[in-house]
Amino acid sequence: MSMKMDRRSFMSLAGSSVFALLPGWQEAQGGQAPLPAIDSGKGQPIVLNGEYGYEQQSFRDLPEGATIDARNASFLVANSRNSEPSAMMGCDEGTLPVNRYPLVIRDCPGVRFIGGRFNGQVPQTSDWRDTYCNSAAVLVRGETANATIEGVRARRCWDGIRFTEGAGGFHLKGSWLSEIRDDAVENDYLLSGTVEDCLFDGCFSGISVDPAKNDRDGTNEVVHIDGSLIHMHAYLAKGEITHQTPVKAVDQSPRLRITGSVFALAAANMRGFHRLERTWRLAIECRDNMLLWLPDEPMPFEFPMPPSGFRVLKGIDARRYWDKARLHWITAHQDVARFTDEAL
């Protein structure tokens, strides 16, 4: 789909005092090749065009390997019936329309979903617990093993992409998610899968592999985070402006491969040091990564430092690195949809 950032280029960004740009930067500036032609051997693609608004699009029992082409389609994501949920008036009260799951794919093994622009109306300033009416821009469920979700642009959602029971072997690639109130990717069924070449540009939680109180065991599964940028964003949560961790894990979570990726931490009072320590412990492969501490405040003494597969930058150096890496990703992915009010 898109020109993936060479994992070594992450290191080159910080390798000089002027943050030299990535190898291949000149090619990226010149534009991007379009998405490859759809394989006609899988039959005619399902093509979605236009504005779907609050109308859910649901696909079930498609032929194995089917393609859904949503490159020219737009959707609205809305989880709250009022614009400012609170303890007095929760997100399920009010008169506003909701569309909590605008795109649902169920029982479609090997499906390939391409594109889609998901514009969220999930409240951004209310407290996390009052805004918690479950929702996701894209929901992949049922017997939908080995799905590929590619080139999605989504913002201001509750969860970005959610994979549930039966959706193991997923591959999320070349997608840009921003202003995510909860999980950029929810994988709480502890499935194996890959998150590749993605930009998560502001999320409360990055990739969730936490089954909560459910009795699930993902210790024989593996999640690969490859060539991806994950920038945390602080939201009001239980009375405090803060954020969770790039990976929200428990001991029963899948093992992790983290390669050529960037984790950027935005809040000095971030939550989940125990989750961060667990992330490092679950990593069975860890190389060519960057950990960016964006605040000017020093790292807390109890902060769990990453393994040797991460290089650490702090403060202004970290912020400069992130800005360059983010700009390069956006420039190198011209085929990913934009919103009309976006500067880039």
CSV table of C-alpha atoms in Angstrom, one decimal:
chain,number,residue,atom,x,y,z
A,1,MET,CA,0.0,0.0,0.0
A,2,SER,CA,2.3,2.7,1.3
A,3,MET,CA,6.1,3.1,1.4
A,4,LYS,CA,7.0,1.7,4.8
A,5,MET,CA,9.5,3.5,6.8
A,6,ASP,CA,12.8,1.6,7.0
A,7,ARG,CA,13.1,0.6,10.7
A,8,ARG,CA,16.8,1.7,10.6
A,9,SER,CA,15.6,5.1,9.7
A,10,PHE,CA,14.1,5.6,13.1
A,11,MET,CA,17.5,5.4,14.5
A,12,SER,CA,18.9,7.8,11.9
A,13,LEU,CA,16.4,10.5,12.9
A,14,ALA,CA,18.2,10.8,16.3
A,15,GLY,CA,21.6,9.9,15.0
A,16,SER,CA,22.8,13.4,14.3
A,17,SER,CA,22.5,16.8,16.0
A,18,VAL,CA,20.1,18.1,13.3
A,19,PHE,CA,17.9,14.9,13.2
A,20,ALA,CA,18.8,13.9,9.7
A,21,LEU,CA,15.7,12.8,7.8
A,22,LEU,CA,15.0,9.3,6.9
A,23,PRO,CA,16.6,7.5,4.0
A,24,GLY,CA,14.1,7.7,1.1
A,25,TRP,CA,12.8,11.1,2.3
A,26,GLN,CA,13.2,12.6,-1.1
A,27,GLU,CA,11.1,9.9,-2.7
A,28,ALA,CA,8.4,10.5,-0.1
A,29,GLN,CA,8.3,14.2,-0.9
A,30,GLY,CA,7.6,13.4,-4.5
A,31,GLY,CA,4.4,11.6,-3.8
A,32,GLN,CA,3.1,8.1,-3.2
A,33,ALA,CA,2.2,5.3,-5.5
A,34,PRO,CA,-1.5,4.5,-5.2
A,35,LEU,CA,-2.7,1.3,-3.5
A,36,PRO,CA,-2.0,-1.8,-5.6
A,37,ALA,CA,-4.6,-3.1,-7.9
A,38,ILE,CA,-7.1,-5.5,-6.3
A,39,ASP,CA,-6.5,-9.2,-7.0
A,40,SER,CA,-9.1,-10.1,-9.5
A,41,GLY,CA,-8.7,-13.8,-8.6
A,42,LYS,CA,-10.6,-13.1,-5.4
A,43,GLY,CA,-13.7,-11.9,-7.3
A,44,GLN,CA,-15.1,-8.4,-7.7
A,45,PRO,CA,-14.5,-6.1,-4.7
A,46,ILE,CA,-17.3,-4.6,-2.7
A,47,VAL,CA,-16.9,-0.9,-3.3
A,48,LEU,CA,-18.2,1.7,-0.8
A,49,ASN,CA,-18.6,5.3,-2.0
A,50,GLY,CA,-19.8,8.5,-0.5
A,51,GLU,CA,-21.0,9.6,2.9
A,52,TYR,CA,-22.6,7.0,5.1
A,53,GLY,CA,-23.2,9.3,8.1
A,54,TYR,CA,-24.8,7.5,11.0
A,55,GLU,CA,-25.8,4.4,8.9
A,56,GLN,CA,-23.9,1.3,10.0
A,57,GLN,CA,-22.3,-0.8,7.3
A,58,SER,CA,-22.2,-4.5,8.2
A,59,PHE,CA,-20.6,-7.4,6.2
A,60,ARG,CA,-21.1,-11.0,7.1
A,61,ASP,CA,-20.3,-14.4,5.4
A,62,LEU,CA,-18.4,-12.9,2.5
A,63,PRO,CA,-16.3,-15.4,0.3
A,64,GLU,CA,-12.9,-16.1,1.8
A,65,GLY,CA,-10.4,-13.5,0.8
A,66,ALA,CA,-13.0,-10.9,-0.3
A,67,THR,CA,-12.0,-7.2,-0.6
A,68,ILE,CA,-14.0,-4.3,0.7
A,69,ASP,CA,-12.8,-1.1,-1.0
A,70,ALA,CA,-13.7,2.0,1.1
A,71,ARG,CA,-11.1,4.4,-0.2
A,72,ASN,CA,-13.9,6.8,-1.3
A,73,ALA,CA,-16.2,6.3,1.7
A,74,SER,CA,-16.7,8.3,4.9
A,75,PHE,CA,-18.4,7.4,8.1
A,76,LEU,CA,-19.5,9.1,11.3
A,77,VAL,CA,-18.6,7.6,14.7
A,78,ALA,CA,-20.7,8.7,17.7
A,79,ASN,CA,-20.9,7.0,21.1
A,80,SER,CA,-22.6,9.6,23.2
A,81,ARG,CA,-26.2,10.8,23.2
A,82,ASN,CA,-25.1,14.2,24.6
A,83,SER,CA,-22.1,16.4,23.8
A,84,GLU,CA,-20.7,16.6,27.4
A,85,PRO,CA,-21.4,13.4,29.4
A,86,SER,CA,-21.0,13.7,33.1
A,87,ALA,CA,-21.8,11.9,36.4
A,88,MET,CA,-25.2,13.6,36.3
A,89,MET,CA,-26.0,12.8,32.6
A,90,GLY,CA,-24.1,9.8,31.2
A,91,CYS,CA,-23.3,9.1,27.6
A,92,ASP,CA,-26.4,6.9,27.1
A,93,GLU,CA,-28.7,9.8,28.0
A,94,GLY,CA,-29.8,12.6,25.6
A,95,THR,CA,-31.2,13.0,22.1
A,96,LEU,CA,-28.1,13.1,19.9
A,97,PRO,CA,-27.8,10.3,17.3
A,98,VAL,CA,-25.3,7.5,17.9
A,99,ASN,CA,-23.4,5.2,15.6
A,100,ARG,CA,-21.2,3.2,17.9
A,101,TYR,CA,-20.0,0.7,15.3
A,102,PRO,CA,-20.1,2.2,11.9
A,103,LEU,CA,-18.2,-0.6,10.2
A,104,VAL,CA,-18.7,-4.3,11.3
A,105,ILE,CA,-17.0,-7.2,9.6
A,106,ARG,CA,-18.2,-10.7,10.8
A,107,ASP,CA,-17.5,-14.2,9.7
A,108,CYS,CA,-15.4,-13.1,6.7
A,109,PRO,CA,-12.1,-15.1,6.8
A,110,GLY,CA,-9.2,-13.5,4.9
A,111,VAL,CA,-11.1,-10.3,4.2
A,112,ARG,CA,-9.2,-7.2,3.1
A,113,PHE,CA,-10.7,-3.9,4.1
A,114,ILE,CA,-9.0,-0.9,2.4
A,115,GLY,CA,-9.4,2.8,3.2
A,116,GLY,CA,-12.3,4.5,4.9
A,117,ARG,CA,-12.4,7.9,6.6
A,118,PHE,CA,-14.0,7.7,10.1
A,119,ASN,CA,-14.8,11.0,11.6
A,120,GLY,CA,-15.7,10.7,15.3
A,121,GLN,CA,-18.0,12.8,17.5
A,122,VAL,CA,-16.8,11.2,20.7
A,123,PRO,CA,-16.5,13.9,23.4
A,124,GLN,CA,-12.9,14.9,23.9
A,125,THR,CA,-13.1,16.9,27.2
A,126,SER,CA,-15.5,14.9,29.4
A,127,ASP,CA,-14.2,12.5,32.0
A,128,TRP,CA,-13.2,9.1,30.6
A,129,ARG,CA,-15.6,7.1,32.9
A,130,ASP,CA,-18.6,9.3,32.0
A,131,THR,CA,-17.8,9.0,28.3
A,132,TYR,CA,-17.5,5.2,28.4
A,133,CYS,CA,-20.2,4.0,26.1
A,134,ASN,CA,-18.4,1.2,24.2
A,135,SER,CA,-17.7,1.9,20.5
A,136,ALA,CA,-15.1,1.4,17.8
A,137,ALA,CA,-14.7,2.8,14.3
A,138,VAL,CA,-14.0,-0.7,12.9
A,139,LEU,CA,-15.2,-3.9,14.5
A,140,VAL,CA,-13.8,-7.3,13.3
A,141,ARG,CA,-15.5,-10.2,14.9
A,142,GLY,CA,-16.7,-13.8,14.5
A,143,GLU,CA,-14.8,-16.2,12.3
A,144,THR,CA,-12.8,-13.5,10.6
A,145,ALA,CA,-9.3,-15.0,10.9
A,146,ASN,CA,-6.4,-13.4,8.9
A,147,ALA,CA,-8.2,-10.1,8.1
A,148,THR,CA,-6.2,-7.3,6.7
A,149,ILE,CA,-7.2,-3.7,7.6
A,150,GLU,CA,-5.3,-1.2,5.5
A,151,GLY,CA,-5.2,2.5,5.0
A,152,VAL,CA,-7.8,3.5,7.5
A,153,ARG,CA,-8.0,7.2,8.7
A,154,ALA,CA,-9.9,7.6,11.9
A,155,ARG,CA,-10.1,10.4,14.5
A,156,ARG,CA,-12.1,11.3,17.7
A,157,CYS,CA,-13.3,7.8,18.3
A,158,TRP,CA,-13.6,5.7,21.5
A,159,ASP,CA,-11.7,2.7,20.2
A,160,GLY,CA,-10.1,2.8,16.8
A,161,ILE,CA,-9.9,-0.8,15.5
A,162,ARG,CA,-11.3,-3.7,17.6
A,163,PHE,CA,-10.6,-7.4,17.0
A,164,THR,CA,-12.7,-9.9,18.9
A,165,GLU,CA,-13.0,-13.6,19.3
A,166,GLY,CA,-12.3,-15.5,16.0
A,167,ALA,CA,-10.3,-12.7,14.4
A,168,GLY,CA,-6.8,-14.1,15.1
A,169,GLY,CA,-4.0,-13.5,12.6
A,170,PHE,CA,-5.1,-9.9,12.0
A,171,HIS,CA,-2.9,-7.5,10.1
A,172,LEU,CA,-3.4,-3.8,10.6
A,173,LYS,CA,-1.2,-1.7,8.3
A,174,GLY,CA,-0.7,1.7,7.0
A,175,SER,CA,-3.4,3.3,9.1
A,176,TRP,CA,-3.6,6.7,10.8
A,177,LEU,CA,-5.6,7.1,14.0
A,178,SER,CA,-5.7,10.2,16.1
A,179,GLU,CA,-7.5,11.7,19.1
A,180,ILE,CA,-8.6,8.2,20.4
A,181,ARG,CA,-10.4,8.4,23.8
A,182,ASP,CA,-9.5,4.8,24.7
A,183,ASP,CA,-7.6,2.1,22.8
A,184,ALA,CA,-6.2,2.8,19.3
A,185,VAL,CA,-6.3,-1.0,18.9
A,186,GLU,CA,-8.4,-3.2,21.2
A,187,ASN,CA,-7.2,-6.9,21.2
A,188,ASP,CA,-8.7,-8.0,24.5
A,189,TYR,CA,-9.4,-11.5,23.2
A,190,LEU,CA,-5.5,-11.8,23.2
A,191,LEU,CA,-5.2,-12.8,19.6
A,192,SER,CA,-2.1,-13.1,17.5
A,193,GLY,CA,-1.7,-10.3,15.0
A,194,THR,CA,0.5,-7.6,13.5
A,195,VAL,CA,0.3,-3.8,13.7
A,196,GLU,CA,2.6,-2.6,10.9
A,197,ASP,CA,3.5,0.9,9.6
A,198,CYS,CA,0.8,2.7,11.5
A,199,LEU,CA,0.6,6.2,13.0
A,200,PHE,CA,-1.4,6.5,16.3
A,201,ASP,CA,-1.2,10.2,16.7
A,202,GLY,CA,-2.8,10.8,20.1
A,203,CYS,CA,-4.5,8.0,22.1
A,204,PHE,CA,-5.3,7.4,25.7
A,205,SER,CA,-4.2,3.8,25.4
A,206,GLY,CA,-2.2,2.4,22.5
A,207,ILE,CA,-2.7,-1.4,22.0
A,208,SER,CA,-4.8,-3.1,24.6
A,209,VAL,CA,-4.2,-6.8,25.2
A,210,ASP,CA,-6.0,-6.8,28.6
A,211,PRO,CA,-9.0,-9.2,29.0
A,212,ALA,CA,-10.0,-7.4,32.2
A,213,LYS,CA,-11.9,-9.9,34.4
A,214,ASN,CA,-12.4,-12.4,31.6
A,215,ASP,CA,-10.6,-15.7,31.9
A,216,ARG,CA,-8.5,-15.7,28.8
A,217,ASP,CA,-4.9,-16.9,28.1
A,218,GLY,CA,-2.9,-15.4,25.3
A,219,THR,CA,0.5,-16.7,26.4
A,220,ASN,CA,0.9,-18.8,23.3
A,221,GLU,CA,0.0,-15.9,21.0
A,222,VAL,CA,2.3,-13.2,19.6
A,223,VAL,CA,1.5,-9.6,18.7
A,224,HIS,CA,4.1,-7.9,16.4
A,225,ILE,CA,4.3,-4.1,16.5
A,226,ASP,CA,6.5,-3.2,13.5
A,227,GLY,CA,7.5,0.2,12.1
A,228,SER,CA,4.7,2.0,14.0
A,229,LEU,CA,4.5,5.4,15.8
A,230,ILE,CA,2.4,5.5,19.0
A,231,HIS,CA,1.9,8.9,20.6
A,232,MET,CA,0.0,9.0,23.8
A,233,HIS,CA,-2.4,11.8,24.6
A,234,ALA,CA,-3.5,12.9,28.0
A,235,TYR,CA,-7.3,13.1,28.6
A,236,LEU,CA,-9.4,13.7,31.7
A,237,ALA,CA,-9.7,10.3,33.3
A,238,LYS,CA,-11.2,9.8,36.8
A,239,GLY,CA,-10.5,13.4,37.7
A,240,GLU,CA,-6.9,13.6,36.4
A,241,ILE,CA,-5.4,14.7,33.0
A,242,THR,CA,-3.3,11.7,32.1
A,243,HIS,CA,-2.9,8.7,29.8
A,244,GLN,CA,-2.2,5.0,29.9
A,245,THR,CA,0.6,3.1,28.2
A,246,PRO,CA,1.5,2.3,24.6
A,247,VAL,CA,0.7,-1.4,25.3
A,248,LYS,CA,-1.9,-2.2,28.0
A,249,ALA,CA,-0.9,-5.7,29.0
A,250,VAL,CA,-1.4,-8.3,31.8
A,251,ASP,CA,0.6,-11.4,32.5
A,252,GLN,CA,-1.7,-13.5,30.3
A,253,SER,CA,-1.3,-11.2,27.3
A,254,PRO,CA,0.4,-12.4,24.1
A,255,ARG,CA,4.1,-12.2,23.8
A,256,LEU,CA,5.3,-9.1,22.0
A,257,ARG,CA,7.7,-8.4,19.1
A,258,ILE,CA,8.5,-4.7,19.0
A,259,THR,CA,10.6,-3.7,16.0
A,260,GLY,CA,11.4,-0.4,14.4
A,261,SER,CA,8.8,1.5,16.3
A,262,VAL,CA,8.4,4.7,18.4
A,263,PHE,CA,6.6,5.0,21.7
A,264,ALA,CA,6.1,8.7,22.7
A,265,LEU,CA,4.9,9.4,26.2
A,266,ALA,CA,3.2,12.8,26.7
A,267,ALA,CA,2.3,13.1,30.4
A,268,ALA,CA,4.7,13.2,33.3
A,269,ASN,CA,1.9,11.8,35.5
A,270,MET,CA,1.1,9.0,33.1
A,271,ARG,CA,-0.5,5.9,34.6
A,272,GLY,CA,0.5,2.3,34.3
A,273,PHE,CA,4.1,1.9,35.2
A,274,HIS,CA,3.4,-1.7,36.1
A,275,ARG,CA,1.9,-2.2,32.6
A,276,LEU,CA,5.0,-0.6,31.1
A,277,GLU,CA,7.3,-2.9,33.0
A,278,ARG,CA,5.1,-5.8,31.9
A,279,THR,CA,5.4,-4.7,28.3
A,280,TRP,CA,9.2,-4.9,28.5
A,281,ARG,CA,9.0,-8.3,30.1
A,282,LEU,CA,6.6,-9.7,27.5
A,283,ALA,CA,8.9,-8.7,24.6
A,284,ILE,CA,10.5,-11.8,23.0
A,285,GLU,CA,12.0,-9.6,20.3
A,286,CYS,CA,12.9,-5.9,20.8
A,287,ARG,CA,15.1,-3.9,18.4
A,288,ASP,CA,15.6,-0.6,16.6
A,289,ASN,CA,13.0,1.2,18.7
A,290,MET,CA,12.7,4.7,20.2
A,291,LEU,CA,11.2,5.7,23.5
A,292,LEU,CA,10.4,9.4,23.7
A,293,TRP,CA,9.8,11.1,27.0
A,294,LEU,CA,8.1,14.3,25.7
A,295,PRO,CA,7.7,16.3,28.9
A,296,ASP,CA,10.3,18.7,30.2
A,297,GLU,CA,9.8,17.2,33.7
A,298,PRO,CA,12.3,14.5,34.5
A,299,MET,CA,11.3,10.9,34.4
A,300,PRO,CA,10.0,9.7,37.8
A,301,PHE,CA,12.5,7.6,39.7
A,302,GLU,CA,10.2,4.6,39.6
A,303,PHE,CA,9.8,4.8,35.8
A,304,PRO,CA,10.6,1.3,34.3
A,305,MET,CA,13.3,1.8,31.7
A,306,PRO,CA,13.0,-0.1,28.5
A,307,PRO,CA,15.3,-3.0,27.4
A,308,SER,CA,18.3,-2.4,25.2
A,309,GLY,CA,16.2,-2.6,22.0
A,310,PHE,CA,15.0,1.0,22.7
A,311,ARG,CA,16.9,4.2,22.5
A,312,VAL,CA,15.6,6.9,24.9
A,313,LEU,CA,15.3,10.6,24.1
A,314,LYS,CA,13.8,13.2,26.5
A,315,GLY,CA,12.4,16.7,26.4
A,316,ILE,CA,13.0,18.9,23.4
A,317,ASP,CA,15.1,16.3,21.6
A,318,ALA,CA,12.2,13.8,22.0
A,319,ARG,CA,9.7,16.4,20.7
A,320,ARG,CA,11.8,17.2,17.7
A,321,TYR,CA,12.3,13.6,16.9
A,322,TRP,CA,8.5,12.9,17.1
A,323,ASP,CA,7.7,15.9,14.9
A,324,LYS,CA,10.1,14.7,12.2
A,325,ALA,CA,9.0,11.1,12.4
A,326,ARG,CA,5.3,12.1,12.3
A,327,LEU,CA,5.8,14.4,9.3
A,328,HIS,CA,7.7,11.8,7.4
A,329,TRP,CA,5.0,9.2,8.0
A,330,ILE,CA,2.2,11.5,6.8
A,331,THR,CA,4.2,12.6,3.7
A,332,ALA,CA,5.0,9.0,2.9
A,333,HIS,CA,1.3,7.9,3.0
A,334,GLN,CA,-0.4,10.2,0.5
A,335,ASP,CA,-2.9,7.5,-0.3
A,336,VAL,CA,-4.4,7.5,3.2
A,337,ALA,CA,-7.5,9.7,3.4
A,338,ARG,CA,-7.4,13.2,4.9
A,339,PHE,CA,-10.1,15.3,6.5
A,340,THR,CA,-10.9,18.5,4.8
A,341,ASP,CA,-9.8,20.6,7.8
A,342,GLU,CA,-6.4,19.0,8.1
A,343,ALA,CA,-3.4,21.2,7.3
A,344,LEU,CA,-1.4,18.3,5.9
